[in-house]
Short mmCIF file of C-alpha atoms and ligand atoms in Angstrom, two decimals:
data_model
loop_
_atom_site.label_atom_id
_atom_site.label_comp_id
_atom_site.label_asym_id
_atom_site.label_seq_id
_atom_site.Cartn_x
_atom_site.Cartn_y
_atom_site.Cartn_z
CA MET A 5 67.04 94.79 228.36
CA MET A 6 68.88 94.74 224.79
CA SER A 7 65.96 93.46 222.96
CA PRO A 8 62.67 94.86 223.44
CA GLY A 9 60.13 91.87 222.92
CA GLY A 10 62.84 89.15 223.40
CA PRO A 11 62.57 86.78 225.93
CA ALA A 12 63.43 88.08 229.57
CA ARG A 13 67.07 87.00 230.52
CA TYR A 14 67.88 85.69 233.97
CA ASP A 15 68.39 88.58 236.62
CA LEU A 16 72.13 87.91 237.32
CA PRO A 17 75.11 90.43 237.64
CA THR A 18 76.78 91.36 234.22
CA MET A 19 78.79 94.02 232.58
CA ARG A 20 79.48 95.86 229.46
CA LEU A 21 82.09 94.45 227.36
CA GLY A 22 82.77 97.44 224.98
CA PHE A 23 80.83 95.81 222.04
CA VAL A 24 80.30 97.76 218.83
CA HIS A 25 78.04 96.47 216.37
CA THR A 26 79.06 97.03 212.71
CA TYR A 27 77.48 93.83 211.34
CA ALA A 28 73.97 95.12 212.25
CA THR A 29 74.45 98.18 210.09
CA LEU A 30 74.16 95.94 207.09
CA PRO A 31 70.87 95.55 205.30
CA GLU A 32 68.44 93.62 207.68
CA ARG A 33 68.05 90.49 205.60
CA CYS A 34 71.78 89.66 206.34
CA TYR A 35 70.91 88.52 209.57
CA ALA A 36 67.87 87.77 212.06
CA ARG A 37 67.82 89.23 215.84
CA SER A 38 67.51 86.06 218.14
CA GLU A 39 68.04 85.49 221.87
CA PRO A 40 69.85 82.70 223.44
CA THR A 41 68.08 80.16 225.25
CA PRO A 42 69.25 80.06 228.95
CA VAL A 43 70.55 76.70 230.15
CA ALA A 44 69.98 74.95 233.38
CA ASP A 45 73.38 75.07 235.11
CA PRO A 46 76.19 77.07 233.62
CA ARG A 47 79.70 76.06 234.76
CA LEU A 48 82.86 77.59 233.54
CA VAL A 49 84.97 74.85 232.05
CA VAL A 50 87.57 76.70 230.62
CA PHE A 51 88.28 80.44 230.06
CA ASN A 52 91.30 82.00 227.86
CA ALA A 53 92.52 84.91 229.94
CA PRO A 54 95.42 85.86 227.82
CA LEU A 55 92.90 86.15 224.82
CA ALA A 56 90.42 88.22 226.92
CA VAL A 57 93.32 90.75 227.62
CA GLU A 58 94.15 90.85 223.70
CA LEU A 59 90.62 91.66 223.29
CA GLY A 60 90.97 94.66 225.37
CA LEU A 61 88.73 93.28 228.36
CA ASP A 62 89.64 93.11 232.27
CA ALA A 63 90.14 89.44 232.52
CA GLN A 64 89.82 89.31 236.30
CA ARG A 65 86.34 91.41 236.06
CA VAL A 66 85.27 88.91 233.21
CA GLN A 67 85.88 85.80 234.50
CA PRO A 68 83.57 85.68 237.68
CA LEU A 69 80.77 86.57 235.42
CA ALA A 70 81.83 84.40 232.54
CA ALA A 71 79.54 81.49 233.30
CA ALA A 72 76.48 83.45 233.03
CA MET A 73 77.49 85.76 230.23
CA PHE A 74 79.08 83.16 227.81
CA SER A 75 76.36 80.57 228.22
CA GLY A 76 73.64 83.08 227.25
CA ASN A 77 71.83 83.10 230.93
CA GLN A 78 72.56 86.82 231.26
CA LEU A 79 74.54 88.57 228.37
CA PRO A 80 76.74 91.30 228.65
CA GLU A 81 74.89 94.47 228.87
CA ASP A 82 75.79 95.73 225.67
CA ALA A 83 75.48 92.39 223.66
CA GLU A 84 72.86 92.87 220.74
CA PRO A 85 72.74 89.09 219.56
CA LEU A 86 72.18 87.96 216.01
CA ALA A 87 72.29 85.05 213.67
CA MET A 88 73.85 85.62 210.43
CA ALA A 89 72.41 84.39 207.04
CA TYR A 90 74.53 82.29 204.69
CA ALA A 91 74.16 79.58 202.24
CA GLY A 92 76.78 77.12 200.99
CA HIS A 93 77.97 74.18 198.99
CA GLN A 94 78.12 71.28 201.19
CA PHE A 95 80.12 68.43 199.68
CA GLY A 96 79.69 70.15 196.43
CA THR A 97 75.66 70.58 196.63
CA PHE A 98 74.56 73.90 196.98
CA VAL A 99 72.06 74.64 200.01
CA PRO A 100 70.70 77.94 199.47
CA ARG A 101 69.68 78.72 203.22
CA LEU A 102 71.90 77.57 205.95
CA GLY A 103 72.92 80.53 208.39
CA ASP A 104 73.65 80.37 212.10
CA GLY A 105 71.50 77.58 213.43
CA ARG A 106 72.98 77.36 216.72
CA ALA A 107 75.42 80.28 216.99
CA LEU A 108 74.71 84.10 217.98
CA LEU A 109 77.00 87.23 217.21
CA LEU A 110 77.00 89.16 220.23
CA GLY A 111 78.91 91.99 218.69
CA GLU A 112 82.38 92.89 217.92
CA LEU A 113 85.26 94.07 220.29
CA ARG A 114 88.17 96.42 219.34
CA GLY A 115 91.46 94.53 220.50
CA ARG A 116 94.45 95.92 221.98
CA ASP A 117 96.10 95.67 218.22
CA GLY A 118 93.46 98.01 217.01
CA ALA A 119 91.55 95.17 214.97
CA LEU A 120 87.97 94.24 215.10
CA ARG A 121 86.73 91.12 216.20
CA ASP A 122 83.39 88.86 216.37
CA VAL A 123 82.47 87.36 219.63
CA GLN A 124 79.95 84.53 218.94
CA LEU A 125 78.29 81.80 221.08
CA LYS A 126 77.95 78.43 219.63
CA GLY A 127 75.31 76.20 220.98
CA ALA A 128 73.23 79.07 222.62
CA GLY A 129 69.98 77.68 221.34
CA PRO A 130 67.85 77.64 218.37
CA THR A 131 67.83 80.55 215.87
CA PRO A 132 65.35 81.32 212.90
CA PHE A 133 68.27 79.24 210.82
CA SER A 134 68.02 76.15 213.02
CA ARG A 135 65.92 74.04 210.56
CA ASN A 136 65.38 70.77 212.39
CA GLY A 137 68.15 71.20 214.54
CA ASP A 138 68.13 72.03 218.47
CA GLY A 139 70.60 74.87 218.32
CA ARG A 140 72.77 73.18 220.92
CA ALA A 141 76.34 71.89 221.20
CA THR A 142 77.80 68.94 223.07
CA ILE A 143 80.89 69.44 225.21
CA GLY A 144 83.40 66.99 223.42
CA PRO A 145 83.18 68.90 220.23
CA MET A 146 83.13 72.41 221.73
CA LEU A 147 86.43 71.52 223.62
CA ARG A 148 87.80 70.06 220.51
CA GLU A 149 87.31 73.32 218.62
CA TYR A 150 88.88 74.99 221.65
CA LEU A 151 91.97 72.79 221.90
CA VAL A 152 92.61 72.54 218.12
CA SER A 153 91.87 76.18 217.33
CA GLU A 154 94.09 77.42 220.32
CA ALA A 155 96.95 74.86 219.15
CA MET A 156 96.51 76.16 215.45
CA HIS A 157 96.95 79.55 216.87
CA ALA A 158 100.41 78.66 218.79
CA LEU A 159 101.39 76.84 215.52
CA GLY A 160 101.22 80.20 213.72
CA ILE A 161 98.40 79.46 211.49
CA PRO A 162 95.57 81.86 211.07
CA THR A 163 92.55 80.94 212.81
CA THR A 164 89.58 81.88 214.91
CA ARG A 165 90.10 81.47 218.73
CA SER A 166 88.24 80.30 221.75
CA LEU A 167 87.36 82.62 224.73
CA ALA A 168 85.54 80.22 226.93
CA VAL A 169 83.52 76.76 227.28
CA VAL A 170 80.38 76.83 229.50
CA SER A 171 78.80 73.24 230.46
CA SER A 172 75.31 73.84 230.37
CA GLY A 173 74.20 71.31 232.94
CA GLU A 174 71.66 69.67 230.24
CA GLN A 175 71.62 66.88 228.04
CA VAL A 176 71.86 66.83 224.48
CA TRP A 177 70.63 64.15 222.38
CA ARG A 178 73.02 62.91 219.53
CA GLU A 179 72.04 59.37 219.03
CA LYS A 180 72.53 59.20 222.88
CA PRO A 181 72.53 61.90 225.64
CA LEU A 182 75.64 63.94 225.92
CA PRO A 183 76.70 66.86 228.24
CA GLY A 184 75.72 70.35 226.60
CA ALA A 185 78.02 73.07 226.44
CA VAL A 186 78.26 76.29 224.87
CA LEU A 187 81.64 77.66 223.25
CA THR A 188 82.42 81.40 222.72
CA ARG A 189 84.19 81.89 219.40
CA VAL A 190 86.55 84.92 218.60
CA ALA A 191 87.08 85.75 214.87
CA ALA A 192 88.46 88.42 212.62
CA SER A 193 84.84 87.98 211.14
CA HIS A 194 82.52 85.37 210.31
CA LEU A 195 81.79 86.22 206.64
CA ARG A 196 81.94 83.14 204.62
CA VAL A 197 82.12 82.46 200.92
CA GLY A 198 78.48 81.38 201.72
CA THR A 199 77.59 84.74 202.93
CA PHE A 200 78.05 85.77 199.48
CA GLN A 201 76.53 83.11 198.08
CA TYR A 202 73.23 83.49 200.02
CA PHE A 203 72.68 86.77 198.29
CA ALA A 204 74.06 85.80 194.96
CA ALA A 205 71.20 82.95 194.81
CA ARG A 206 68.64 85.45 195.53
CA GLN A 207 70.20 87.86 192.91
CA ASP A 208 70.10 90.51 195.77
CA ARG A 209 72.74 92.96 194.10
CA GLU A 210 72.19 95.61 196.85
CA ALA A 211 73.10 93.07 199.55
CA LEU A 212 76.12 91.99 197.59
CA GLN A 213 77.40 95.29 197.17
CA ALA A 214 76.65 96.15 200.94
CA LEU A 215 78.56 93.05 201.94
CA LEU A 216 81.45 93.76 199.66
CA ASP A 217 81.98 97.28 201.00
CA TYR A 218 81.85 95.87 204.60
CA VAL A 219 84.53 93.15 203.73
CA ILE A 220 86.63 95.99 202.18
CA THR A 221 86.42 98.23 205.11
CA ARG A 222 87.11 95.29 207.65
CA HIS A 223 89.64 93.18 205.73
CA TYR A 224 90.69 94.54 202.70
CA PRO A 225 91.04 98.35 202.74
CA GLN A 226 93.75 98.57 200.01
CA ALA A 227 91.12 97.15 197.65
CA ARG A 228 88.74 100.24 197.89
CA GLU A 229 91.67 102.01 195.48
CA ALA A 230 91.68 99.48 192.91
CA THR A 231 89.92 99.92 189.31
CA SER A 232 87.90 97.10 190.42
CA PRO A 233 87.52 96.74 193.93
CA ALA A 234 85.57 93.31 193.85
CA LEU A 235 88.28 91.90 191.74
CA ALA A 236 90.83 93.20 194.24
CA VAL A 237 89.08 91.49 196.88
CA LEU A 238 88.69 88.13 195.28
CA GLN A 239 92.58 88.49 194.64
CA ALA A 240 93.25 89.15 198.05
CA VAL A 241 91.29 86.26 199.43
CA ALA A 242 92.75 83.96 197.21
CA GLN A 243 96.06 85.06 198.42
CA ARG A 244 94.95 84.72 202.27
CA GLN A 245 93.72 81.23 201.35
CA ALA A 246 96.79 80.34 199.82
CA ALA A 247 98.82 80.93 202.60
CA LEU A 248 96.08 79.58 204.82
CA ILE A 249 96.04 75.94 203.02
CA ALA A 250 99.85 75.99 202.77
CA GLY A 251 100.16 76.64 206.64
CA TRP A 252 97.82 73.50 206.91
CA MET A 253 99.93 71.34 204.48
CA SER A 254 103.01 72.13 206.26
CA VAL A 255 101.72 70.73 209.83
CA GLY A 256 99.70 67.98 208.24
CA PHE A 257 96.13 69.30 209.05
CA ILE A 258 93.04 68.20 207.60
CA HIS A 259 89.90 70.44 208.03
CA GLY A 260 87.60 67.60 207.22
CA VAL A 261 84.67 69.68 205.90
CA MET A 262 85.67 72.44 203.41
CA ASN A 263 82.27 73.46 202.71
CA THR A 264 81.90 77.13 201.07
CA ASP A 265 80.18 77.94 204.24
CA ASN A 266 83.08 76.96 206.41
CA MET A 267 85.53 78.93 204.25
CA ALA A 268 86.21 82.48 205.96
CA ILE A 269 86.65 85.60 203.74
CA SER A 270 89.39 86.81 206.29
CA GLY A 271 91.76 83.67 205.68
CA GLU A 272 91.25 82.44 209.29
CA THR A 273 90.77 78.43 209.50
CA ILE A 274 87.27 78.33 210.82
CA ASP A 275 84.69 75.47 212.06
CA TYR A 276 86.47 72.56 213.86
CA GLY A 277 84.36 69.69 213.21
CA PRO A 278 85.77 66.27 211.94
CA CYS A 279 89.21 67.99 211.47
CA ALA A 280 92.40 65.99 212.53
CA PHE A 281 96.37 66.03 212.08
CA LEU A 282 98.26 63.40 210.31
CA ASP A 283 100.31 60.83 212.33
CA HIS A 284 102.19 58.96 209.63
CA TYR A 285 102.14 60.54 206.21
CA ASP A 286 99.45 59.52 203.84
CA SER A 287 98.61 62.17 201.31
CA ASN A 288 95.07 60.42 200.64
CA GLN A 289 94.24 60.30 204.44
CA VAL A 290 90.76 60.92 205.20
CA PHE A 291 89.14 60.96 208.92
CA SER A 292 85.77 62.53 208.76
CA SER A 293 83.25 59.82 209.01
CA ILE A 294 80.92 61.84 206.39
CA ASP A 295 83.55 62.09 203.62
CA SER A 296 83.09 58.89 202.01
CA GLY A 297 84.35 60.29 198.68
CA GLY A 298 87.38 61.80 200.30
CA ARG A 299 86.43 64.99 198.78
CA TYR A 300 88.46 66.91 201.52
CA ARG A 301 91.28 64.20 202.12
CA PHE A 302 94.71 65.79 202.86
CA ALA A 303 96.14 66.17 199.46
CA ASN A 304 92.88 67.70 197.94
CA GLN A 305 92.54 70.61 200.05
CA PRO A 306 94.55 73.15 197.62
CA ALA A 307 92.09 72.03 194.79
CA ILE A 308 89.07 72.39 197.06
CA ALA A 309 90.08 75.74 198.31
CA GLN A 310 90.26 76.78 194.78
CA TRP A 311 86.86 75.19 194.09
CA ASN A 312 85.41 77.24 196.55
CA LEU A 313 87.03 80.29 195.53
CA ALA A 314 85.71 79.81 191.91
CA ARG A 315 82.37 79.96 194.00
CA LEU A 316 83.05 83.26 195.36
CA ALA A 317 83.98 84.46 192.04
CA ASP A 318 80.54 83.33 190.71
CA THR A 319 78.93 85.84 193.29
CA LEU A 320 81.16 88.61 192.56
CA LEU A 321 80.89 88.58 188.62
CA PRO A 322 78.49 91.53 188.40
CA LEU A 323 80.47 93.49 190.76
CA ILE A 324 83.66 92.94 188.95
CA ASP A 325 82.83 94.47 185.60
CA ALA A 326 79.60 95.68 183.76
CA ASP A 327 80.65 93.70 180.77
CA GLU A 328 79.92 89.97 181.60
CA ALA A 329 82.57 88.36 179.45
CA ARG A 330 85.32 90.49 180.77
CA ALA A 331 84.17 89.61 184.37
CA VAL A 332 84.55 85.98 184.00
CA ASP A 333 87.85 86.56 182.33
CA LEU A 334 89.17 88.69 185.27
CA ALA A 335 87.54 86.39 187.79
CA THR A 336 89.03 83.29 186.24
CA GLU A 337 92.43 84.72 186.07
CA ALA A 338 92.06 85.72 189.97
CA VAL A 339 90.89 82.01 190.52
CA ARG A 340 93.94 80.35 188.60
CA GLY A 341 96.39 82.86 190.37
CA PHE A 342 95.43 80.77 193.64
CA GLY A 343 97.44 78.02 192.11
CA SER A 344 100.65 79.59 191.69
CA GLU A 345 100.36 81.54 194.97
CA PHE A 346 99.82 78.43 197.03
CA ASP A 347 102.89 76.63 195.19
CA GLU A 348 104.93 79.52 196.13
CA GLN A 349 103.70 79.54 199.98
CA PHE A 350 103.68 76.00 200.45
CA LEU A 351 107.46 75.87 199.13
CA ALA A 352 108.37 78.80 201.13
CA ARG A 353 106.87 77.19 204.37
CA MET A 354 108.73 73.70 203.25
CA ARG A 355 112.13 75.33 202.72
CA ARG A 356 111.73 76.88 206.48
CA LYS A 357 111.10 73.33 207.56
CA LEU A 358 114.00 71.85 205.83
CA GLY A 359 116.32 74.46 207.18
CA PHE A 360 116.80 76.37 203.88
CA PHE A 361 117.45 80.24 203.85
CA THR A 362 117.84 80.74 200.10
CA ALA A 363 115.68 79.30 197.30
CA MET A 364 117.43 76.98 194.85
CA GLU A 365 116.60 75.35 191.84
CA GLY A 366 116.38 71.62 193.21
CA ASP A 367 114.22 72.53 196.23
CA ALA A 368 110.84 71.42 195.17
CA ASP A 369 112.32 68.30 193.96
CA LEU A 370 114.03 67.60 197.39
CA ILE A 371 110.64 68.26 199.02
CA SER A 372 108.49 65.98 196.89
CA ARG A 373 111.05 63.16 197.23
CA LEU A 374 110.84 63.35 201.14
CA LEU A 375 106.94 63.46 200.94
CA ALA A 376 106.95 60.39 198.73
CA SER A 377 109.58 58.62 200.62
CA MET A 378 107.50 59.38 203.96
CA GLN A 379 104.17 58.04 201.92
CA ARG A 380 106.27 54.83 201.25
CA THR A 381 107.26 54.11 204.51
CA THR A 382 104.29 55.76 206.78
CA ALA A 383 106.96 57.62 208.55
CA ASP A 384 105.24 60.06 211.38
CA PHE A 385 105.39 63.64 209.41
CA THR A 386 105.70 65.71 212.62
CA LEU A 387 108.48 63.44 214.09
CA ILE A 388 110.59 63.29 210.77
CA PHE A 389 110.73 67.07 210.42
CA ARG A 390 111.40 67.60 214.04
CA GLY A 391 114.29 64.90 213.59
CA LEU A 392 115.60 66.66 210.90
CA ALA A 393 116.07 69.76 213.18
CA SER A 394 118.13 67.42 215.42
CA VAL A 395 120.16 65.98 212.59
CA ALA A 396 121.10 69.64 211.61
CA GLN A 397 122.05 70.19 215.20
CA ASP A 398 124.00 66.74 215.42
CA PRO A 399 124.71 64.88 212.35
CA GLY A 400 125.32 61.79 214.33
CA ARG A 401 121.52 61.66 214.83
CA GLY A 402 121.15 60.88 211.03
CA ASP A 403 121.14 57.07 211.89
CA GLU A 404 117.98 57.22 214.16
CA LEU A 405 116.20 59.10 211.57
CA LEU A 406 117.24 56.30 208.99
CA LYS A 407 115.68 53.62 211.05
CA GLN A 408 112.36 55.00 210.57
CA PHE A 409 112.75 54.83 206.92
CA SER A 410 113.90 51.36 206.82
CA ALA A 411 111.82 50.30 204.13
CA ASP A 412 113.02 52.67 201.89
CA SER A 413 116.48 52.67 200.76
CA ASN A 414 116.52 55.97 198.87
CA PHE A 415 116.28 57.96 202.13
CA ALA A 416 120.03 57.52 202.91
CA THR A 417 120.76 59.14 199.23
CA TRP A 418 118.14 61.79 200.14
CA LEU A 419 119.59 62.49 203.79
CA ALA A 420 122.93 63.01 201.88
CA GLU A 421 121.50 65.51 199.29
CA TRP A 422 119.73 67.29 201.81
CA THR A 423 123.12 67.72 204.00
CA ALA A 424 125.11 69.10 200.90
CA ARG A 425 122.09 71.34 200.25
CA LEU A 426 122.22 73.02 203.76
CA ALA A 427 126.03 73.68 203.26
CA ALA A 428 125.35 75.62 200.06
CA ASP A 429 123.37 78.12 201.87
CA ARG A 430 126.47 79.09 204.17
CA GLU A 431 124.08 80.16 207.04
CA PRO A 432 125.84 79.55 210.51
CA ALA A 433 124.58 76.44 212.14
CA PRO A 434 122.81 77.79 215.39
CA ALA A 435 120.84 80.18 213.28
CA ARG A 436 119.59 77.22 210.85
CA ILE A 437 119.18 75.07 214.11
CA ALA A 438 116.64 77.69 215.67
CA ALA A 439 114.91 78.35 212.66
CA MET A 440 114.21 74.57 211.74
CA ARG A 441 113.18 74.19 215.61
CA ALA A 442 110.74 77.13 215.12
CA ALA A 443 109.27 75.62 212.07
CA ASN A 444 108.89 72.00 212.83
CA PRO A 445 106.59 71.70 216.02
CA ALA A 446 107.42 68.84 218.52
CA PHE A 447 103.78 68.93 219.68
CA ILE A 448 100.56 68.92 217.54
CA PRO A 449 97.00 67.77 218.74
CA ARG A 450 97.62 64.18 218.15
CA ASN A 451 94.08 62.49 217.29
CA HIS A 452 94.47 59.70 219.93
CA ARG A 453 95.42 62.46 222.60
CA VAL A 454 92.41 64.57 221.67
CA GLU A 455 90.04 61.67 222.03
CA ALA A 456 91.43 60.69 225.49
CA ALA A 457 91.21 64.23 226.87
CA LEU A 458 87.67 64.70 225.35
CA THR A 459 86.35 61.41 226.49
CA ALA A 460 87.53 62.16 230.24
CA ALA A 461 85.96 65.81 229.98
CA GLU A 462 82.77 64.01 228.98
CA SER A 463 82.84 62.28 232.53
CA GLY A 464 83.77 65.44 234.25
CA ASN A 465 87.41 64.82 234.56
CA TYR A 466 89.26 67.73 232.84
CA GLY A 467 92.85 66.85 233.83
CA PRO A 468 93.97 65.33 230.56
CA PHE A 469 92.33 68.26 228.53
CA ASN A 470 94.20 70.86 230.52
CA SER A 471 97.40 69.08 230.37
CA LEU A 472 96.92 68.64 226.60
CA LEU A 473 96.06 72.27 226.33
CA THR A 474 99.12 73.58 228.14
CA VAL A 475 101.66 71.37 226.18
CA LEU A 476 99.90 72.69 222.88
CA GLN A 477 100.41 76.44 223.72
CA ARG A 478 104.16 76.04 223.16
CA PRO A 479 104.58 73.57 220.31
CA PHE A 480 107.90 74.30 219.11
CA ASP A 481 109.41 74.00 222.64
CA ASP A 482 110.84 70.86 224.04
CA GLN A 483 108.99 70.32 227.39
CA PRO A 484 110.68 68.04 229.86
CA GLY A 485 108.22 65.64 231.51
CA MET A 486 105.84 66.11 228.51
CA GLU A 487 107.65 63.98 225.79
CA ALA A 488 104.80 61.45 225.99
CA PHE A 489 102.56 64.21 224.30
CA ALA A 490 104.99 63.96 221.19
CA VAL A 491 104.80 60.37 220.61
CA PRO A 492 102.69 58.74 217.80
CA PRO A 493 99.73 56.18 218.71
CA ASP A 494 100.49 52.79 218.84
CA PRO A 495 98.61 50.65 216.55
CA GLY A 496 95.95 50.03 218.91
CA GLU A 497 95.57 53.44 219.74
CA ARG A 498 94.91 55.03 216.36
CA VAL A 499 92.21 57.10 215.70
CA LEU A 500 90.70 56.02 212.32
CA GLN A 501 87.57 58.02 212.36
CA THR A 502 86.33 61.56 213.34
CA PHE A 503 82.98 62.89 213.66
CA CYS A 504 81.16 66.34 212.97
CA GLY A 505 79.28 65.97 216.44
CA THR A 506 76.53 68.56 215.35
P1 LIG B 16 78.63 73.07 210.14
O1 LIG B 16 78.65 71.71 210.00
O2 LIG B 16 78.86 72.98 211.83
O3 LIG B 16 79.30 73.78 209.53
O4 LIG B 16 76.84 73.49 210.22
C1 LIG B 16 76.24 73.37 209.22
C2 LIG B 16 75.00 73.91 209.11
O5 LIG B 16 74.22 73.24 210.16
C3 LIG B 16 75.05 75.61 209.79
O6 LIG B 16 73.96 76.31 208.92
C4 LIG B 16 74.92 75.30 211.21
O7 LIG B 16 74.05 76.44 211.88
C5 LIG B 16 73.92 74.04 211.41
N1 LIG B 16 73.61 73.34 212.45
C6 LIG B 16 74.58 72.40 212.94
N2 LIG B 16 74.45 72.05 213.99
C7 LIG B 16 73.12 72.57 214.39
C8 LIG B 16 72.47 72.36 215.63
N3 LIG B 16 72.51 71.42 216.47
N4 LIG B 16 71.12 73.05 215.65
C9 LIG B 16 71.08 73.87 214.49
N5 LIG B 16 71.62 74.11 213.59
C10 LIG B 16 72.77 73.46 213.42
MG1 LIG B 17 80.09 75.82 209.78
#
């Protein structure tokens, strides 16, 4: 038994997965050892065999044991479960103690690419951080995380991954009884801005330094050579976040709950709660039922990421420079740097979407006028960009696109300017068409499709979930027979609100 004194696990067959336990080498106050609470009737709902292989696992040996191992009923032999400590600003209000209230880190695996990844169970029962929560999760939100995180990965956007969902055979009470489930999440790490905040709030300089060293080893090894490694880490996190948020903005993704405990130091998208994708373009779009002030609305995401980085900077000040005023100056500059880095990354993404191979003076203006036109006409964000790729292929398709902008007389002018801009690049058409198709997905997890798949799954029908998952694994390919998944919702199908489901 792994943890002496812990509750006995069921006596089911299990195996070693090859875990290492680097997080557990941090000071003990960084985590709490905690055992999963077994569930009544674990059944494997979905298993990500290709991801298992990437993690260096023998998928065929793992899968038959997955229901037991990834429910927590019979953990892998070499798992040493722990709940991580963290704090966080939730909607701008600081909460000094959050932590993994329903998640357990089993250990880390070194993948085929040589990188270390966390394997975590989400919904495995109460931990010392559960406060009043039950430590459980329901099947809808866990399948939602599986679906959207795997879709994001296929879209080329850094994200945590999903290895499995196991239904628990138990009811979980969320205003009404819902079927329970456990998700196995895989992440570059689960370190958050809030992890640093937890120790900064306690003025625990020793733990902050240990965390910083850990982050350098795991994510930013080049920072060790810098004059101020803490500053170098802050700059590197700002860069990764700029790239990440630019990725979100380029596919119409709204995270929905960008609290500092939901911002990963690694630069991966983490915590798929009330997230959603834009159908029609509206820069002020909010889906989350709890975001009444619109703090996390679509267009505010870069500003919020920068605000979160400023909170990370606060925690690192004593490590950046012994001279406080100098530390503040350096940190301020690093946080400001996010702004220009984001603009650059976003422009680069949008140039690729519009088929530009070079950078020209008027590009930013062309992009903002297109978005303004989309905003006025409520054109579908995904279809317009995919449509432009079709127009690049066959200029005769321009009329089809114009129809979607019938309410905006400026769009015909825009289209002519864009065509002229393409010609200025002198890139052969086939290369441009291929590049545009690879930058503009046909398929995104449309909210009405996601809702329908999850509703069916809640009553035991996984067919729609599996079809949607299959389509979303190749978002840039035309998939004959699957065209319906690319279609925006009818007015009556539109999802107006999404929920955390915690
Ligand atoms: P989230 O909204 O998922 O980012 O979670 C915010 C905080 O609430 C984290 O500390 C979670 O661990 C905790 N939490 C969310 N749901 C539960 C639950 N069902 N039981 C215990 N803690 C929870
Ligand atoms: Mg969270």
